[in-house]
PDB file of C-alpha atoms in Angstrom:
ATOM      1  CA  MET Z 254      63.083  71.554 110.376  1.00 41.00           C
ATOM      2  CA  THR Z 255      64.864  74.600 108.407  1.00 44.00           C
ATOM      3  CA  THR Z 256      65.907  78.013 109.137  1.00 46.00           C
ATOM      4  CA  PHE Z 257      62.799  80.922 108.295  1.00 46.00           C
ATOM      5  CA  LEU Z 258      65.686  82.644 106.293  1.00 48.00           C
ATOM      6  CA  SER Z 259      67.832  81.460 103.459  1.00 57.00           C
ATOM      7  CA  VAL Z 260      71.286  80.957 104.191  1.00 77.00           C
ATOM      8  CA  ASP Z 261      74.203  80.860 102.940  1.00 79.00           C
ATOM      9  CA  PHE Z 262      76.075  78.751 104.834  1.00 92.00           C
ATOM     10  CA  ASP Z 263      78.900  77.598 102.448  1.00 92.00           C
ATOM     11  CA  SER Z 264      79.821  81.304 102.503  1.00 92.00           C
ATOM     12  CA  ILE Z 265      80.983  81.168 105.984  1.00 94.00           C
ATOM     13  CA  LEU Z 266      82.103  77.173 105.732  1.00 94.00           C
ATOM     14  CA  ALA Z 267      83.992  78.694 102.622  1.00 92.00           C
ATOM     15  CA  ALA Z 268      85.611  81.960 104.506  1.00 89.00           C
ATOM     16  CA  ARG Z 269      84.260  83.752 102.238  1.00 89.00           C
ATOM     17  CA  SER Z 270      81.989  85.738 103.445  1.00 89.00           C
ATOM     18  CA  HIS Z 271      81.875  90.032 103.171  1.00 88.00           C
ATOM     19  CA  ASP Z 272      78.915  90.259 104.654  1.00 91.00           C
ATOM     20  CA  PRO Z 273      79.123  87.510 107.848  1.00 95.00           C
ATOM     21  CA  HIS Z 274      76.827  89.798 110.269  1.00 94.00           C
ATOM     22  CA  SER Z 275      73.709  89.199 107.337  1.00 92.00           C
ATOM     23  CA  ILE Z 276      74.158  85.443 108.102  1.00 93.00           C
ATOM     24  CA  LEU Z 277      75.474  85.335 111.937  1.00 95.00           C
ATOM     25  CA  GLY Z 278      73.719  87.277 114.739  1.00 93.00           C
ATOM     26  CA  PRO Z 279      70.455  88.957 115.500  1.00 91.00           C
ATOM     27  CA  GLN Z 280      68.446  88.330 111.971  1.00 89.00           C
ATOM     28  CA  THR Z 281      64.867  88.886 111.364  1.00 84.00           C
ATOM     29  CA  ASN Z 282      62.252  87.926 109.110  1.00 71.00           C
ATOM     30  CA  ALA Z 283      58.180  88.773 108.739  1.00 71.00           C
ATOM     31  CA  GLY Z 284      58.352  89.418 112.858  1.00 75.00           C
ATOM     32  CA  ARG Z 285      60.604  86.661 113.580  1.00 80.00           C
ATOM     33  CA  ALA Z 286      63.678  87.373 115.272  1.00 86.00           C
ATOM     34  CA  LEU Z 287      66.637  84.510 115.791  1.00 89.00           C
ATOM     35  CA  LEU Z 288      69.622  84.544 117.069  1.00 91.00           C
ATOM     36  CA  ARG Z 289      72.609  82.422 114.822  1.00 94.00           C
ATOM     37  CA  LEU Z 290      75.857  81.695 115.707  1.00 95.00           C
ATOM     38  CA  PHE Z 291      78.971  79.816 114.268  1.00 96.00           C
ATOM     39  CA  ARG Z 292      80.891  77.261 116.446  1.00 96.00           C
ATOM     40  CA  PRO Z 293      82.179  74.329 114.820  1.00 96.00           C
ATOM     41  CA  TYR Z 294      83.273  72.863 118.026  1.00 94.00           C
ATOM     42  CA  ALA Z 295      80.750  72.948 120.226  1.00 95.00           C
ATOM     43  CA  SER Z 296      78.968  70.659 121.228  1.00 94.00           C
ATOM     44  CA  SER Z 297      75.968  72.603 122.735  1.00 94.00           C
ATOM     45  CA  VAL Z 298      75.472  76.335 122.920  1.00 95.00           C
ATOM     46  CA  SER Z 299      73.086  78.225 125.056  1.00 93.00           C
ATOM     47  CA  LEU Z 300      72.024  81.699 125.399  1.00 90.00           C
ATOM     48  CA  ARG Z 301      71.583  84.194 128.355  1.00 83.00           C
ATOM     49  CA  VAL Z 302      67.897  84.827 128.635  1.00 79.00           C
ATOM     50  CA  GLY Z 303      67.013  86.705 131.952  1.00 75.00           C
ATOM     51  CA  ALA Z 304      68.041  84.647 134.800  1.00 76.00           C
ATOM     52  CA  GLY Z 305      68.458  81.759 133.291  1.00 80.00           C
ATOM     53  CA  GLU Z 306      69.841  79.788 129.902  1.00 85.00           C
ATOM     54  CA  GLN Z 307      68.313  78.778 126.948  1.00 88.00           C
ATOM     55  CA  LEU Z 308      69.774  75.952 124.764  1.00 92.00           C
ATOM     56  CA  LEU Z 309      70.431  77.031 120.794  1.00 94.00           C
ATOM     57  CA  ARG Z 310      68.988  74.308 118.238  1.00 95.00           C
ATOM     58  CA  ARG Z 311      71.959  72.946 115.913  1.00 96.00           C
ATOM     59  CA  VAL Z 312      70.466  73.744 112.924  1.00 94.00           C
ATOM     60  CA  HIS Z 313      73.889  72.325 110.229  1.00 94.00           C
ATOM     61  CA  PRO Z 314      75.887  69.682 111.266  1.00 94.00           C
ATOM     62  CA  ALA Z 315      79.235  71.960 110.430  1.00 95.00           C
ATOM     63  CA  GLY Z 316      77.968  74.033 114.095  1.00 95.00           C
ATOM     64  CA  PHE Z 317      75.648  76.434 113.004  1.00 96.00           C
ATOM     65  CA  PHE Z 318      73.183  77.034 116.081  1.00 96.00           C
ATOM     66  CA  GLU Z 319      69.642  79.276 116.627  1.00 94.00           C
ATOM     67  CA  TRP Z 320      67.715  80.658 119.131  1.00 91.00           C
ATOM     68  CA  HIS Z 321      63.943  81.930 118.118  1.00 89.00           C
ATOM     69  CA  GLY Z 322      62.255  84.305 120.646  1.00 84.00           C
ATOM     70  CA  GLU Z 323      62.716  88.236 121.729  1.00 78.00           C
ATOM     71  CA  LEU Z 324      66.445  88.550 122.062  1.00 70.00           C
ATOM     72  CA  PRO Z 325      67.834  89.788 124.697  1.00 62.00           C
ATOM     73  CA  ALA Z 326      70.107  93.718 123.829  1.00 61.00           C
ATOM     74  CA  ALA Z 327      73.011  94.281 121.971  1.00 60.00           C
ATOM     75  CA  GLY Z 328      76.080  91.832 122.654  1.00 64.00           C
ATOM     76  CA  ASN Z 329      74.455  88.385 123.490  1.00 77.00           C
ATOM     77  CA  ARG Z 330      76.049  86.296 126.287  1.00 84.00           C
ATOM     78  CA  VAL Z 331      76.711  82.824 124.507  1.00 90.00           C
ATOM     79  CA  PHE Z 332      77.919  80.227 126.623  1.00 90.00           C
ATOM     80  CA  SER Z 333      79.969  77.651 124.599  1.00 92.00           C
ATOM     81  CA  ALA Z 334      80.713  73.549 125.295  1.00 91.00           C
ATOM     82  CA  ASP Z 335      83.360  71.737 122.976  1.00 88.00           C
ATOM     83  CA  GLU Z 336      83.261  68.104 122.569  1.00 85.00           C
ATOM     84  CA  SER Z 337      86.199  67.425 125.469  1.00 87.00           C
ATOM     85  CA  GLY Z 338      83.283  69.187 127.794  1.00 86.00           C
ATOM     86  CA  VAL Z 339      85.405  72.821 128.155  1.00 89.00           C
ATOM     87  CA  LYS Z 340      82.987  75.584 128.654  1.00 91.00           C
ATOM     88  CA  ILE Z 341      83.499  79.014 127.726  1.00 92.00           C
ATOM     89  CA  ILE Z 342      81.087  82.267 128.528  1.00 91.00           C
ATOM     90  CA  PHE Z 343      81.114  85.023 126.035  1.00 93.00           C
ATOM     91  CA  HIS Z 344      79.355  88.040 123.894  1.00 92.00           C
ATOM     92  CA  ASP Z 345      78.073  87.293 120.512  1.00 94.00           C
ATOM     93  CA  PRO Z 346      80.078  89.362 117.864  1.00 95.00           C
ATOM     94  CA  TYR Z 347      78.052  89.870 115.433  1.00 94.00           C
ATOM     95  CA  SER Z 348      75.385  91.358 117.910  1.00 92.00           C
ATOM     96  CA  PHE Z 349      77.039  94.674 117.616  1.00 93.00           C
ATOM     97  CA  PRO Z 350      76.936  96.950 115.272  1.00 92.00           C
ATOM     98  CA  ALA Z 351      79.819  98.925 113.449  1.00 94.00           C
ATOM     99  CA  THR Z 352      81.984 101.533 115.384  1.00 94.00           C
ATOM    100  CA  LEU Z 353      83.615 102.875 112.349  1.00 95.00           C
ATOM    101  CA  THR Z 354      81.507 105.684 111.201  1.00 93.00           C
ATOM    102  CA  GLN Z 355      80.841 106.773 107.448  1.00 94.00           C
ATOM    103  CA  ASP Z 356      82.276 110.506 108.004  1.00 94.00           C
ATOM    104  CA  ASP Z 357      85.796 107.928 108.968  1.00 93.00           C
ATOM    105  CA  LEU Z 358      85.517 105.887 105.633  1.00 95.00           C
ATOM    106  CA  TYR Z 359      84.383 109.054 103.971  1.00 94.00           C
ATOM    107  CA  LEU Z 360      87.644 110.809 105.277  1.00 93.00           C
ATOM    108  CA  PHE Z 361      90.230 107.764 105.276  1.00 94.00           C
ATOM    109  CA  ASN Z 362      89.255 107.144 100.897  1.00 93.00           C
ATOM    110  CA  SER Z 363      89.567 110.933 100.505  1.00 93.00           C
ATOM    111  CA  GLY Z 364      92.936 110.373 102.174  1.00 92.00           C
ATOM    112  CA  LYS Z 365      91.989 113.167 105.129  1.00 93.00           C
ATOM    113  CA  LEU Z 366      91.521 110.992 108.367  1.00 91.00           C
ATOM    114  CA  HIS Z 367      94.898 112.469 109.641  1.00 90.00           C
ATOM    115  CA  GLN Z 368      94.477 110.234 112.364  1.00 90.00           C
ATOM    116  CA  THR Z 369      93.631 106.608 110.685  1.00 93.00           C
ATOM    117  CA  TYR Z 370      96.026 104.373 114.107  1.00 92.00           C
ATOM    118  CA  ARG Z 371      92.632 105.983 115.983  1.00 92.00           C
ATOM    119  CA  SER Z 372      90.321 103.650 113.448  1.00 93.00           C
ATOM    120  CA  LEU Z 373      92.348 101.472 112.495  1.00 96.00           C
ATOM    121  CA  GLY Z 374      94.033  98.296 114.253  1.00 97.00           C
ATOM    122  CA  ALA Z 375      93.162  96.899 117.885  1.00 97.00           C
ATOM    123  CA  HIS Z 376      91.554  98.863 120.017  1.00 97.00           C
ATOM    124  CA  ALA Z 377      90.393  98.133 122.785  1.00 98.00           C
ATOM    125  CA  MET Z 378      86.385  99.737 123.764  1.00 97.00           C
ATOM    126  CA  SER Z 379      83.357  99.399 125.757  1.00 96.00           C
ATOM    127  CA  ILE Z 380      79.811  98.566 123.826  1.00 93.00           C
ATOM    128  CA  ASP Z 381      76.965  98.601 125.745  1.00 89.00           C
ATOM    129  CA  ALA Z 382      78.786  97.891 128.615  1.00 90.00           C
ATOM    130  CA  VAL Z 383      80.821  94.955 127.479  1.00 92.00           C
ATOM    131  CA  ASP Z 384      84.226  95.299 127.703  1.00 95.00           C
ATOM    132  CA  GLY Z 385      86.189  94.227 124.015  1.00 96.00           C
ATOM    133  CA  VAL Z 386      88.780  94.966 120.880  1.00 97.00           C
ATOM    134  CA  ARG Z 387      88.179  96.640 118.143  1.00 98.00           C
ATOM    135  CA  PHE Z 388      89.353  95.254 114.922  1.00 98.00           C
ATOM    136  CA  ALA Z 389      89.966  97.047 111.887  1.00 98.00           C
ATOM    137  CA  VAL Z 390      92.196  96.834 108.942  1.00 97.00           C
ATOM    138  CA  TRP Z 391      92.412  98.067 105.312  1.00 97.00           C
ATOM    139  CA  ALA Z 392      92.695  95.191 102.819  1.00 97.00           C
ATOM    140  CA  PRO Z 393      90.935  96.458  99.791  1.00 95.00           C
ATOM    141  CA  ASN Z 394      91.573  93.229  97.789  1.00 94.00           C
ATOM    142  CA  ALA Z 395      91.007  90.899 100.337  1.00 94.00           C
ATOM    143  CA  GLY Z 396      88.302  87.926  99.683  1.00 90.00           C
ATOM    144  CA  ARG Z 397      87.960  87.501 103.291  1.00 91.00           C
ATOM    145  CA  VAL Z 398      89.695  88.869 106.360  1.00 96.00           C
ATOM    146  CA  SER Z 399      89.187  86.734 110.031  1.00 96.00           C
ATOM    147  CA  VAL Z 400      90.217  87.160 113.376  1.00 97.00           C
ATOM    148  CA  VAL Z 401      92.354  84.423 114.302  1.00 96.00           C
ATOM    149  CA  GLY Z 402      93.571  83.372 118.102  1.00 96.00           C
ATOM    150  CA  GLU Z 403      94.279  80.754 120.612  1.00 93.00           C
ATOM    151  CA  PHE Z 404      90.714  81.166 121.504  1.00 91.00           C
ATOM    152  CA  ASN Z 405      89.029  80.165 118.190  1.00 93.00           C
ATOM    153  CA  ARG Z 406      91.893  76.829 117.396  1.00 93.00           C
ATOM    154  CA  TRP Z 407      93.057  79.595 114.193  1.00 96.00           C
ATOM    155  CA  ASP Z 408      90.321  78.897 112.592  1.00 95.00           C
ATOM    156  CA  GLY Z 409      89.784  81.786 109.690  1.00 94.00           C
ATOM    157  CA  ARG Z 410      85.909  80.748 109.395  1.00 95.00           C
ATOM    158  CA  VAL Z 411      84.974  81.641 113.260  1.00 95.00           C
ATOM    159  CA  HIS Z 412      85.542  85.193 113.727  1.00 96.00           C
ATOM    160  CA  PRO Z 413      84.732  86.871 109.631  1.00 97.00           C
ATOM    161  CA  MET Z 414      85.096  90.085 109.533  1.00 97.00           C
ATOM    162  CA  ARG Z 415      82.659  92.904 108.193  1.00 96.00           C
ATOM    163  CA  SER Z 416      83.596  94.702 104.698  1.00 96.00           C
ATOM    164  CA  HIS Z 417      82.834  98.219 104.622  1.00 95.00           C
ATOM    165  CA  GLY Z 418      82.797  97.995 100.862  1.00 92.00           C
ATOM    166  CA  ALA Z 419      84.394  99.671  98.695  1.00 91.00           C
ATOM    167  CA  SER Z 420      86.526 101.291 101.318  1.00 94.00           C
ATOM    168  CA  GLY Z 421      88.628  98.355 101.585  1.00 95.00           C
ATOM    169  CA  VAL Z 422      88.308  98.417 105.653  1.00 97.00           C
ATOM    170  CA  TRP Z 423      86.912  95.691 107.361  1.00 97.00           C
ATOM    171  CA  GLU Z 424      85.785  95.247 111.089  1.00 97.00           C
ATOM    172  CA  LEU Z 425      84.254  92.884 114.158  1.00 97.00           C
ATOM    173  CA  PHE Z 426      84.383  93.953 118.253  1.00 97.00           C
ATOM    174  CA  ILE Z 427      85.271  90.799 120.356  1.00 96.00           C
TER     175      ILE Z 427
END
């Protein structure tokens, strides 16, 4: 069974997506909703729905999973198990909106954002009662920017950041 959206999985697999939020996270089309995740090392993925969990369906052999139905609030809580049985619990980073405002980006681009260190870098914060870190960098000529570390096996495909267009700023909340 194919997904209801025309999806360019290759842009994620090749680590060339400027807008991973258009592919990953909550999506809607013609009144239908889904949650799409990329977990290349997962053998199973489930979503907390109410008091229970519901399995996501693998829709691509490289590790794309989808869940169809009414989506919970932002910060969807997800459970993932890899091939060795290691389980992790996380909040889908693509369920969160951008935290940098258009005003921030305008001031940055015009050279008038005098406290840029408050916008760029890694900053602990809470969004919708979910604690995490907002990563933001200026990389105007980059084809892709990702957050990598042991938590994602140093795989740049797993947590690609959102581009804020001509500003050259990239952002992701994890």
